[in-house]
Amino acid sequence: MRYGTRNVAMLATLSMLAAGCVTPENGPESAAKKGAETHQRQHYFGTREPFASEAVYFVMTDRFVDGDPSNNHEDQGGEHPTWQLPLKGPDGERAYVGYMGGDLRGVLNNADYIKDMGFTAVWLTPLVANPDQAFTGDEPITYGGAFKDGGKTGYHGYWATNFYKPDEHFISDDLTVKQYTQAMREMGFKNVFDIVANHGTPSFTMPDDQPGFGEIYDREGKLVADHENLHPSELDPENNPLHAFFHDYPDLVKLSNLDDTSPAVRDYLINSYLYWIEQGADAFRIDTIRHVPHSFWREMSERVRAAHPGFYMFGESFEYDANAIAQHTLEKNGAISVLDFPMQKAMLSVFEKPAESDFADLAPTLHLQHGPYRNPYDLTIFYDNHDMARMNATDNGFINAHNWLFTVRGIPVVYQGSEIGFMRGTAEHAGNRNYFGQHNIDKAPDNAIHNALRDIAQIRKQTPALQRGLQVNVRLKDHQAVFYRVLQDNKQAQTALVLLNKGPQTQAFEVSEYIQGGTWQEQLSGQTRTLRNGESLVTDVAANGVQVWVRNGEVRHPALVQQMNEQMATQ
């Protein structure tokens, strides 16, 4: 929600009301007249988006856990096999471009593990059918290489041949997609599905045309599009209806470029998204959103939300200009949230070398006032994923990153394996997407990153102010970050004071700004402090540590009320 600018008189009135000051409308005579009417508090919040309460664990389905070896199809592909396909690097290092066995059963079997860490939603890479061979076109991919598809398979799910059909590698005889989503919901999870609109499979430059590549089938299994191994400029949509699904120019590498202006393509894709909601998707992550015009996403969001009001979606616009990616969030463009790439870049600069960096570098990415986003609190925030090098940090760097991620504005997303620093620093074809496996999950409780992540994620899960509360910064400087998160409406009033120390030694914190008298409880240790009005909160925060002090009750500190009113007016 965006707020229109309010005039100064209105801000002053709100400040007095929220601070408990007497006005003609709020005096004894008015109180007597209203009698038992419910007290109407001034509302303070960052967002009312329900999905903002979630924390997302991102799973690359094929590379998580092999829960059902019977669906591995290790002999698939004939002369162009799809199983494993290692890329050899130096010193025995390996990356893989074939299937490794991960499936829905593997995710479901480890749902308790994900839940114990404090996550409440699981985002899966696409589950749709992909070709059954390795791609023979393009230049061959090599260890550490990029932007080449030769020799790769669709293990990642982004090379759809049928946008309605689940891939045989992910489902089991006793576990359909719908059965999986129902089981996850019963355990308290939201299901985030990954969808694509701008491309299908690699579709040209093959020595000989391969089955599946360049082809798209409908819900009934009928062929509705075929690139026929032709360069886009050679397609003839006017005389060949199978070419009409595609643009006549390339976009990403050798992938087919779907014609988003075609009503038939729009219907095909949007109806497929509605189908997956029927199968249990609770939210969508949209791949390569900036490669498709806003007009498509506006139509898509209108149709999806007409059937499913309030359905949450966030897109991948892989660029670091906040003004550019914010365009997707605007109502006129579909009101689709985005992954916060500007913050991701800043997080790497701060947390890859936390002892040498400054928290101030993160402040400009928050956009708490006068920002370009429809609502910055609805953004999904992250520090790495499957499409970029994993964060190259020490254990303490990961711990500090998670302490920030789970207390600051936005919806936290963590890529599988980051809870133990898995394959840190490696890019896509140098280990980023390597198989995680049950063995790593079983030993994760012995890992310091995992345990610290679990602690702070569980605190966020239990603290509504950290999920949806307005953020008011006190200071972000050197090794210290101090900020409030405030959530107040007619049903609840909660203030969380967050103290972060990313330094290598214990640091003393004294917070006098905006601190209100009353009882505050630190959520990780359980210790309590009762402060008098005007008294500072003084505490020591351990090296690479976090404290979250919570006070329940209405906000009455005049300076904090004034600051929050200003932020609500200019968010």
XYZ file of C-alpha atoms in Angstrom, residues 2-549:
548
model
C 1.204 3.469 -0.852
C 0.183 6.451 1.179
C -0.695 9.877 -0.171
C 1.063 12.905 1.324
C -0.752 14.218 4.385
C -0.630 17.833 5.470
C 1.312 19.026 8.470
C -1.807 19.657 10.549
C -2.960 16.074 10.075
C 0.465 14.735 11.099
C 0.405 16.849 14.232
C -3.078 15.641 15.127
C -2.107 12.004 14.637
C 0.984 12.488 16.775
C -1.070 13.948 19.635
C -3.680 11.233 19.414
C -1.186 8.382 19.363
C 0.804 9.988 22.180
C -2.288 10.081 24.382
C -2.585 13.890 24.386
C -5.946 15.484 25.222
C -7.736 17.225 22.349
C -11.322 18.461 22.086
C -12.182 15.196 20.357
C -10.284 13.100 22.894
C -11.077 14.807 26.199
C -13.129 13.723 29.212
C -16.446 14.856 27.726
C -15.829 12.901 24.527
C -14.727 9.843 26.507
C -17.845 9.959 28.640
C -20.010 10.333 25.557
C -18.467 7.371 23.793
C -18.601 5.221 26.919
C -17.675 1.648 26.149
C -16.698 2.205 22.538
C -13.490 0.410 21.507
C -10.345 2.544 21.697
C -9.143 3.267 18.171
C -5.364 3.237 18.032
C -3.372 4.891 15.318
C -2.248 2.110 12.986
C 1.435 1.629 12.236
C 2.692 -1.053 9.892
C 5.058 -1.627 7.040
C 2.613 -3.789 5.144
C -0.681 -5.592 5.493
C 0.374 -8.182 2.905
C -0.311 -11.582 4.578
C 2.618 -13.239 2.807
C 5.003 -10.840 4.565
C 4.653 -13.083 7.611
C 6.422 -15.890 5.762
C 10.085 -16.846 5.555
C 11.013 -18.718 2.372
C 13.372 -21.668 1.935
C 14.350 -21.937 -1.736
C 14.757 -25.479 -3.032
C 16.232 -26.497 -6.379
C 14.052 -29.575 -6.567
C 16.419 -31.917 -8.428
C 19.386 -30.922 -6.255
C 17.852 -31.208 -2.784
C 17.229 -34.817 -1.706
C 16.543 -38.015 -3.659
C 13.520 -39.312 -1.767
C 12.399 -41.750 -4.463
C 15.131 -43.439 -6.534
C 12.484 -45.088 -8.732
C 11.889 -41.793 -10.583
C 15.544 -41.095 -11.401
C 15.356 -42.458 -14.962
C 19.115 -42.964 -15.051
C 18.944 -44.597 -18.503
C 16.983 -41.757 -20.086
C 18.182 -39.986 -23.222
C 19.807 -42.744 -25.252
C 22.774 -41.214 -27.123
C 22.175 -37.964 -25.228
C 21.863 -39.128 -21.607
C 20.434 -36.969 -18.839
C 21.841 -38.541 -15.650
C 24.456 -36.581 -13.665
C 26.767 -35.408 -16.502
C 29.694 -34.084 -14.461
C 31.800 -31.105 -15.493
C 35.369 -31.635 -14.309
C 37.198 -28.789 -12.625
C 40.619 -28.421 -11.010
C 41.662 -30.478 -7.990
C 38.856 -32.993 -8.468
C 36.093 -30.394 -8.277
C 32.816 -31.179 -10.015
C 29.670 -29.483 -11.195
C 26.754 -31.284 -12.843
C 24.394 -30.508 -15.706
C 22.285 -33.676 -15.571
C 19.635 -34.893 -13.175
C 20.823 -35.848 -9.685
C 17.661 -37.413 -8.252
C 16.041 -34.771 -6.071
C 12.237 -34.891 -6.012
C 9.084 -33.925 -4.142
C 9.398 -36.926 -1.863
C 12.833 -35.688 -0.801
C 11.396 -32.290 0.113
C 8.436 -33.738 1.981
C 10.655 -36.173 3.881
C 12.632 -33.193 5.183
C 9.780 -30.792 5.846
C 10.412 -31.051 9.594
C 14.024 -29.994 9.028
C 12.899 -26.912 7.087
C 10.209 -26.098 9.645
C 12.611 -26.449 12.585
C 14.793 -23.736 11.063
C 11.852 -21.327 11.188
C 10.818 -21.312 7.539
C 7.117 -21.225 6.713
C 7.166 -21.377 2.905
C 9.060 -23.493 0.376
C 9.831 -22.159 -3.092
C 10.502 -24.897 -5.649
C 12.128 -24.547 -9.049
C 9.626 -25.377 -11.853
C 8.042 -28.814 -11.706
C 6.853 -28.840 -15.332
C 7.937 -31.340 -17.978
C 11.313 -30.738 -19.637
C 13.024 -32.548 -22.567
C 14.204 -36.116 -22.075
C 17.629 -35.630 -23.676
C 20.667 -33.429 -23.201
C 20.785 -30.500 -25.615
C 23.181 -30.947 -28.541
C 23.091 -27.389 -29.896
C 24.947 -24.243 -28.852
C 28.527 -24.330 -27.545
C 29.316 -27.018 -24.968
C 29.168 -25.886 -21.357
C 32.377 -26.376 -19.387
C 33.269 -26.196 -15.712
C 32.898 -22.609 -14.573
C 31.385 -21.536 -17.901
C 28.273 -19.446 -18.456
C 25.670 -18.524 -21.088
C 26.101 -21.780 -23.005
C 23.594 -24.629 -23.068
C 25.373 -27.343 -25.051
C 25.377 -30.659 -23.197
C 22.947 -29.527 -20.487
C 19.592 -30.971 -19.464
C 16.422 -29.459 -18.056
C 17.058 -30.728 -14.500
C 16.360 -27.171 -13.260
C 12.852 -27.149 -14.693
C 13.086 -23.904 -16.683
C 12.971 -25.584 -20.142
C 9.275 -26.407 -20.315
C 7.860 -28.574 -23.084
C 4.434 -28.741 -21.429
C 3.484 -25.989 -18.997
C 0.669 -28.143 -17.579
C 2.431 -31.458 -17.047
C 4.688 -32.377 -14.096
C 8.103 -33.745 -14.926
C 8.483 -37.475 -14.334
C 11.643 -36.940 -12.278
C 9.829 -35.086 -9.494
C 6.569 -36.931 -8.821
C 6.123 -40.476 -7.515
C 3.490 -43.173 -7.934
C 2.173 -42.273 -4.483
C 2.906 -38.524 -4.532
C 1.364 -36.214 -7.103
C 2.009 -32.475 -7.073
C -1.376 -31.884 -5.437
C -0.722 -34.515 -2.777
C 2.619 -32.874 -2.060
C 1.143 -29.381 -1.673
C -1.639 -30.668 0.558
C 0.848 -32.462 2.786
C 3.018 -29.357 3.035
C 0.005 -27.219 3.915
C -0.932 -29.647 6.659
C 2.533 -29.054 8.117
C 1.999 -25.294 8.050
C 3.857 -24.407 4.844
C 2.929 -22.155 1.951
C 3.863 -23.506 -1.478
C 5.727 -21.130 -3.795
C 5.833 -22.279 -7.416
C 8.302 -20.946 -9.983
C 6.743 -19.908 -13.297
C 8.150 -18.801 -16.654
C 6.603 -16.708 -19.429
C 9.364 -15.481 -21.716
C 10.903 -18.735 -22.955
C 10.580 -22.429 -23.559
C 13.431 -24.821 -24.305
C 16.654 -24.316 -26.258
C 15.226 -24.494 -29.754
C 17.801 -24.067 -32.511
C 21.427 -24.833 -33.535
C 21.027 -28.600 -32.996
C 22.952 -30.761 -35.525
C 19.740 -32.776 -35.824
C 16.374 -31.753 -34.416
C 15.750 -33.426 -31.049
C 12.429 -34.445 -29.520
C 11.119 -31.971 -26.978
C 13.423 -29.107 -27.878
C 11.548 -26.216 -29.454
C 8.243 -28.007 -28.843
C 5.290 -27.009 -26.654
C 2.335 -29.253 -25.842
C -1.039 -28.345 -24.371
C -2.872 -29.783 -21.385
C -4.176 -32.694 -23.452
C -0.730 -33.471 -24.849
C -1.331 -31.969 -28.299
C 1.612 -30.265 -30.049
C 0.762 -26.552 -30.329
C 4.177 -25.071 -31.169
C 7.391 -26.256 -32.790
C 10.485 -24.166 -33.502
C 11.683 -26.947 -35.850
C 15.338 -26.194 -35.081
C 15.117 -22.953 -37.071
C 16.757 -19.660 -36.206
C 14.030 -17.250 -35.042
C 14.486 -15.127 -38.143
C 13.603 -18.180 -40.282
C 10.251 -18.824 -38.604
C 7.135 -18.374 -40.746
C 4.176 -17.796 -38.396
C 1.869 -16.595 -41.185
C 2.050 -19.893 -43.050
C 2.972 -22.316 -40.273
C 0.708 -22.144 -37.190
C 3.281 -24.116 -35.158
C 5.605 -21.096 -35.429
C 2.992 -18.627 -34.153
C 3.927 -19.089 -30.480
C 7.354 -17.536 -31.031
C 8.891 -14.143 -31.723
C 11.027 -14.003 -34.880
C 14.064 -12.728 -32.965
C 16.187 -14.326 -30.206
C 16.345 -13.210 -26.593
C 18.231 -15.439 -24.134
C 20.933 -17.723 -25.567
C 19.251 -20.337 -27.792
C 15.955 -20.435 -25.886
C 12.712 -20.041 -27.794
C 11.348 -16.524 -27.352
C 7.618 -16.834 -26.632
C 5.404 -14.242 -28.321
C 3.780 -12.514 -25.354
C 1.679 -10.363 -27.720
C -0.209 -13.396 -29.037
C -3.634 -13.942 -27.406
C -3.143 -17.707 -27.827
C 0.185 -17.621 -26.006
C -1.237 -15.436 -23.256
C -4.166 -17.789 -22.740
C -1.933 -20.837 -22.789
C 0.449 -19.436 -20.168
C -2.039 -17.728 -17.871
C -4.328 -20.737 -17.851
C -1.337 -22.895 -16.919
C -0.616 -20.650 -13.939
C -4.250 -20.949 -12.849
C -3.947 -24.711 -13.208
C -0.977 -24.849 -10.823
C -2.869 -22.790 -8.273
C -5.514 -25.511 -8.443
C -2.723 -27.995 -7.697
C -1.783 -26.116 -4.539
C 0.441 -23.140 -5.365
C 0.009 -20.421 -2.718
C 2.344 -17.888 -4.358
C 4.420 -17.485 -7.516
C 8.016 -16.555 -8.134
C 8.230 -15.278 -11.710
C 11.374 -16.063 -13.674
C 12.892 -13.395 -15.980
C 9.992 -10.989 -15.432
C 11.718 -8.054 -17.147
C 11.922 -9.962 -20.447
C 8.116 -9.783 -20.791
C 6.220 -6.473 -21.127
C 4.171 -5.001 -18.313
C 0.982 -5.438 -20.353
C 1.304 -9.221 -20.083
C 1.821 -9.133 -16.316
C -1.065 -6.721 -15.825
C -3.408 -9.087 -17.669
C -1.962 -12.076 -15.868
C -2.280 -10.529 -12.404
C -5.830 -9.345 -13.090
C -6.928 -12.809 -14.177
C -5.141 -14.626 -11.372
C -6.369 -12.270 -8.646
C -9.896 -12.260 -10.013
C -9.987 -15.981 -9.272
C -7.689 -15.837 -6.225
C -7.878 -12.415 -4.524
C -4.660 -11.226 -2.930
C -2.497 -13.912 -4.543
C 1.134 -12.992 -3.823
C 3.735 -12.930 -6.615
C 7.333 -11.782 -6.819
C 9.487 -11.525 -9.906
C 13.127 -11.869 -10.841
C 14.298 -8.689 -12.546
C 18.042 -9.316 -12.483
C 19.374 -5.764 -12.263
C 20.564 -3.496 -9.506
C 18.664 -0.287 -10.274
C 15.841 0.083 -7.742
C 13.972 2.519 -9.976
C 13.950 -0.042 -12.787
C 12.834 -3.101 -10.839
C 10.276 -1.060 -8.881
C 8.226 -0.580 -12.049
C 6.952 -4.138 -11.751
C 5.480 -3.382 -8.315
C 3.220 -0.570 -9.470
C -0.537 -1.120 -9.755
C -0.562 -0.175 -13.438
C 1.978 -2.938 -14.167
C 0.304 -5.712 -12.216
C 1.388 -4.935 -8.618
C 3.916 -7.771 -8.598
C 6.634 -7.637 -5.975
C 10.271 -8.358 -6.854
C 13.436 -9.890 -5.505
C 15.489 -7.094 -3.970
C 18.629 -7.212 -6.109
C 19.926 -3.799 -4.953
C 19.924 -4.994 -1.349
C 21.485 -8.310 -2.406
C 24.451 -6.508 -3.906
C 24.887 -4.386 -0.790
C 24.598 -7.445 1.460
C 27.534 -9.073 -0.305
C 29.657 -5.958 0.154
C 28.830 -5.867 3.864
C 28.720 -9.533 4.901
C 31.418 -11.145 2.797
C 33.847 -9.092 4.904
C 31.796 -8.020 7.938
C 34.771 -7.037 10.116
C 35.913 -4.547 7.447
C 32.576 -3.163 6.216
C 30.049 -0.559 7.299
C 26.339 -1.129 8.005
C 25.776 2.299 6.446
C 26.179 0.719 2.999
C 22.851 -1.071 3.494
C 20.837 1.998 4.480
C 20.235 3.380 0.936
C 18.708 0.085 -0.209
C 15.881 0.155 2.353
C 13.848 2.957 0.703
C 11.747 3.490 3.811
C 10.634 6.950 2.659
C 10.040 8.441 -0.790
C 11.152 5.193 -2.431
C 10.281 3.908 -5.902
C 8.521 0.713 -4.800
C 4.803 0.303 -4.325
C 5.742 -1.089 -0.923
C 9.348 -1.948 0.033
C 8.143 -4.185 2.870
C 6.676 -6.628 0.340
C 10.001 -7.277 -1.417
C 11.695 -10.639 -1.109
C 15.213 -10.160 0.263
C 18.176 -12.482 -0.243
C 21.964 -12.551 -0.556
C 22.457 -15.226 -3.225
C 20.621 -17.838 -5.267
C 21.030 -20.476 -7.982
C 21.773 -17.965 -10.762
C 24.791 -16.239 -9.206
C 27.834 -17.166 -7.195
C 26.977 -18.209 -3.668
C 28.008 -15.734 -0.993
C 31.716 -16.170 -0.294
C 31.672 -15.514 3.438
C 32.994 -17.006 6.644
C 30.618 -18.674 9.071
C 30.344 -15.349 10.896
C 29.551 -13.604 7.619
C 26.596 -15.943 7.070
C 25.455 -15.513 10.661
C 25.524 -11.734 10.350
C 23.710 -11.877 7.011
C 20.929 -13.973 8.532
C 20.643 -11.675 11.549
C 20.014 -8.806 9.123
C 17.797 -10.797 6.763
C 15.365 -11.932 9.462
C 14.961 -8.602 11.254
C 14.969 -5.956 8.513
C 12.031 -4.982 6.253
C 11.117 -7.503 3.557
C 10.444 -11.226 3.224
C 13.580 -13.359 3.793
C 14.588 -15.994 1.237
C 17.437 -18.448 1.845
C 18.780 -20.797 -0.837
C 19.145 -24.457 0.130
C 22.495 -25.240 1.696
C 23.263 -21.700 2.814
C 22.307 -22.775 6.326
C 25.649 -24.614 6.438
C 27.644 -22.468 3.994
C 27.347 -25.165 1.311
C 29.581 -24.623 -1.747
C 30.184 -21.018 -0.666
C 31.678 -18.760 -3.323
C 30.903 -21.091 -6.254
C 29.064 -20.072 -9.427
C 26.383 -22.012 -11.314
C 28.701 -24.357 -13.221
C 31.339 -24.557 -10.515
C 29.290 -26.044 -7.682
C 26.512 -23.566 -6.864
C 23.868 -26.103 -7.903
C 25.536 -29.256 -6.664
C 23.388 -31.913 -4.997
C 22.779 -31.058 -1.335
C 21.628 -34.445 -0.077
C 20.401 -36.120 3.063
C 23.909 -36.443 4.479
C 24.299 -32.667 4.658
C 20.864 -32.246 6.213
C 21.599 -34.851 8.863
C 24.772 -33.091 9.980
C 23.401 -29.531 9.765
C 22.535 -29.330 13.505
C 26.275 -29.469 14.222
C 26.851 -26.339 12.120
C 27.113 -22.886 13.715
C 25.482 -21.134 10.755
C 22.480 -23.459 10.912
C 21.974 -23.010 14.626
C 22.226 -19.224 14.546
C 19.859 -19.101 11.554
C 17.345 -21.275 13.382
C 17.474 -18.984 16.421
C 16.809 -15.723 14.609
C 14.318 -17.213 12.111
C 12.245 -18.649 14.942
C 12.247 -15.249 16.632
C 10.907 -13.640 13.449
C 8.293 -16.385 13.196
C 7.064 -15.554 16.700
C 7.274 -11.749 16.450
C 4.663 -10.049 14.240
C 6.514 -6.719 14.425
C 9.502 -8.283 12.630
C 7.234 -9.617 9.908
C 5.076 -6.622 9.016
C 6.133 -3.787 11.297
C 7.148 -0.301 10.214
C 10.952 0.077 10.350
C 12.402 3.154 12.044
C 16.183 3.392 11.892
C 18.203 4.787 14.770
C 21.658 4.158 13.355
C 23.382 1.990 10.799
C 27.058 2.728 11.181
C 30.309 0.759 11.356
C 29.559 -2.574 13.078
C 26.288 -1.489 14.688
C 22.727 -1.475 13.404
C 19.932 -0.206 15.637
C 16.336 0.027 14.442
C 12.749 -0.425 15.579
C 10.002 -2.475 13.979
C 6.527 -1.349 15.104
C 3.197 -3.034 14.423
C 0.111 -1.436 15.902
C -3.579 -1.727 15.110
C -6.794 -2.283 17.043
C -5.879 -5.888 17.796
C -2.199 -5.686 18.713
C 0.572 -3.287 19.579
C 4.162 -4.505 19.523
C 7.510 -2.770 19.289
C 10.723 -4.673 18.530
C 14.095 -3.013 19.030
C 16.792 -4.756 16.963
C 20.477 -4.510 17.858
C 23.035 -6.006 15.450
C 26.778 -6.301 16.029
C 28.758 -7.640 13.078
C 32.094 -6.841 14.686
C 34.645 -9.351 15.995
C 34.299 -8.188 19.633
C 31.444 -7.623 22.045
C 30.105 -4.084 21.724
C 28.226 -1.910 24.179
C 24.915 -0.460 22.952
C 23.064 2.432 24.560
C 19.724 3.306 23.012
C 17.984 6.466 24.163
C 16.284 7.462 20.902
C 12.542 6.680 20.869
C 12.820 4.296 23.825
C 9.575 4.079 25.792
C 9.236 3.125 29.418
C 7.853 -0.269 30.298
C 8.894 -3.894 30.295
C 11.119 -5.069 27.448
C 12.052 -8.706 26.889
C 15.033 -9.884 24.844
C 13.754 -12.693 22.671
C 16.837 -14.903 22.330
C 17.948 -14.889 25.977
C 14.597 -14.290 27.650
C 16.006 -11.581 29.941
C 13.736 -8.652 30.800
C 14.302 -4.990 31.601
C 11.798 -2.580 33.086
C 12.680 0.952 31.995
C 11.409 4.239 33.347
C 10.336 6.923 30.897
C 13.472 8.727 29.753
C 15.771 5.840 30.696
C 18.084 4.347 28.057
C 18.414 0.681 27.248
C 22.041 -0.305 27.853
C 23.301 -3.752 26.896
C 26.302 -5.632 25.499
C 25.835 -7.483 22.223
C 28.206 -10.358 21.529
C 30.488 -10.430 18.510
C 28.509 -11.332 15.374
C 25.417 -11.198 17.548
C 21.865 -9.969 17.617
C 19.416 -8.928 20.292
C 15.692 -8.350 19.761
C 13.991 -6.459 22.600
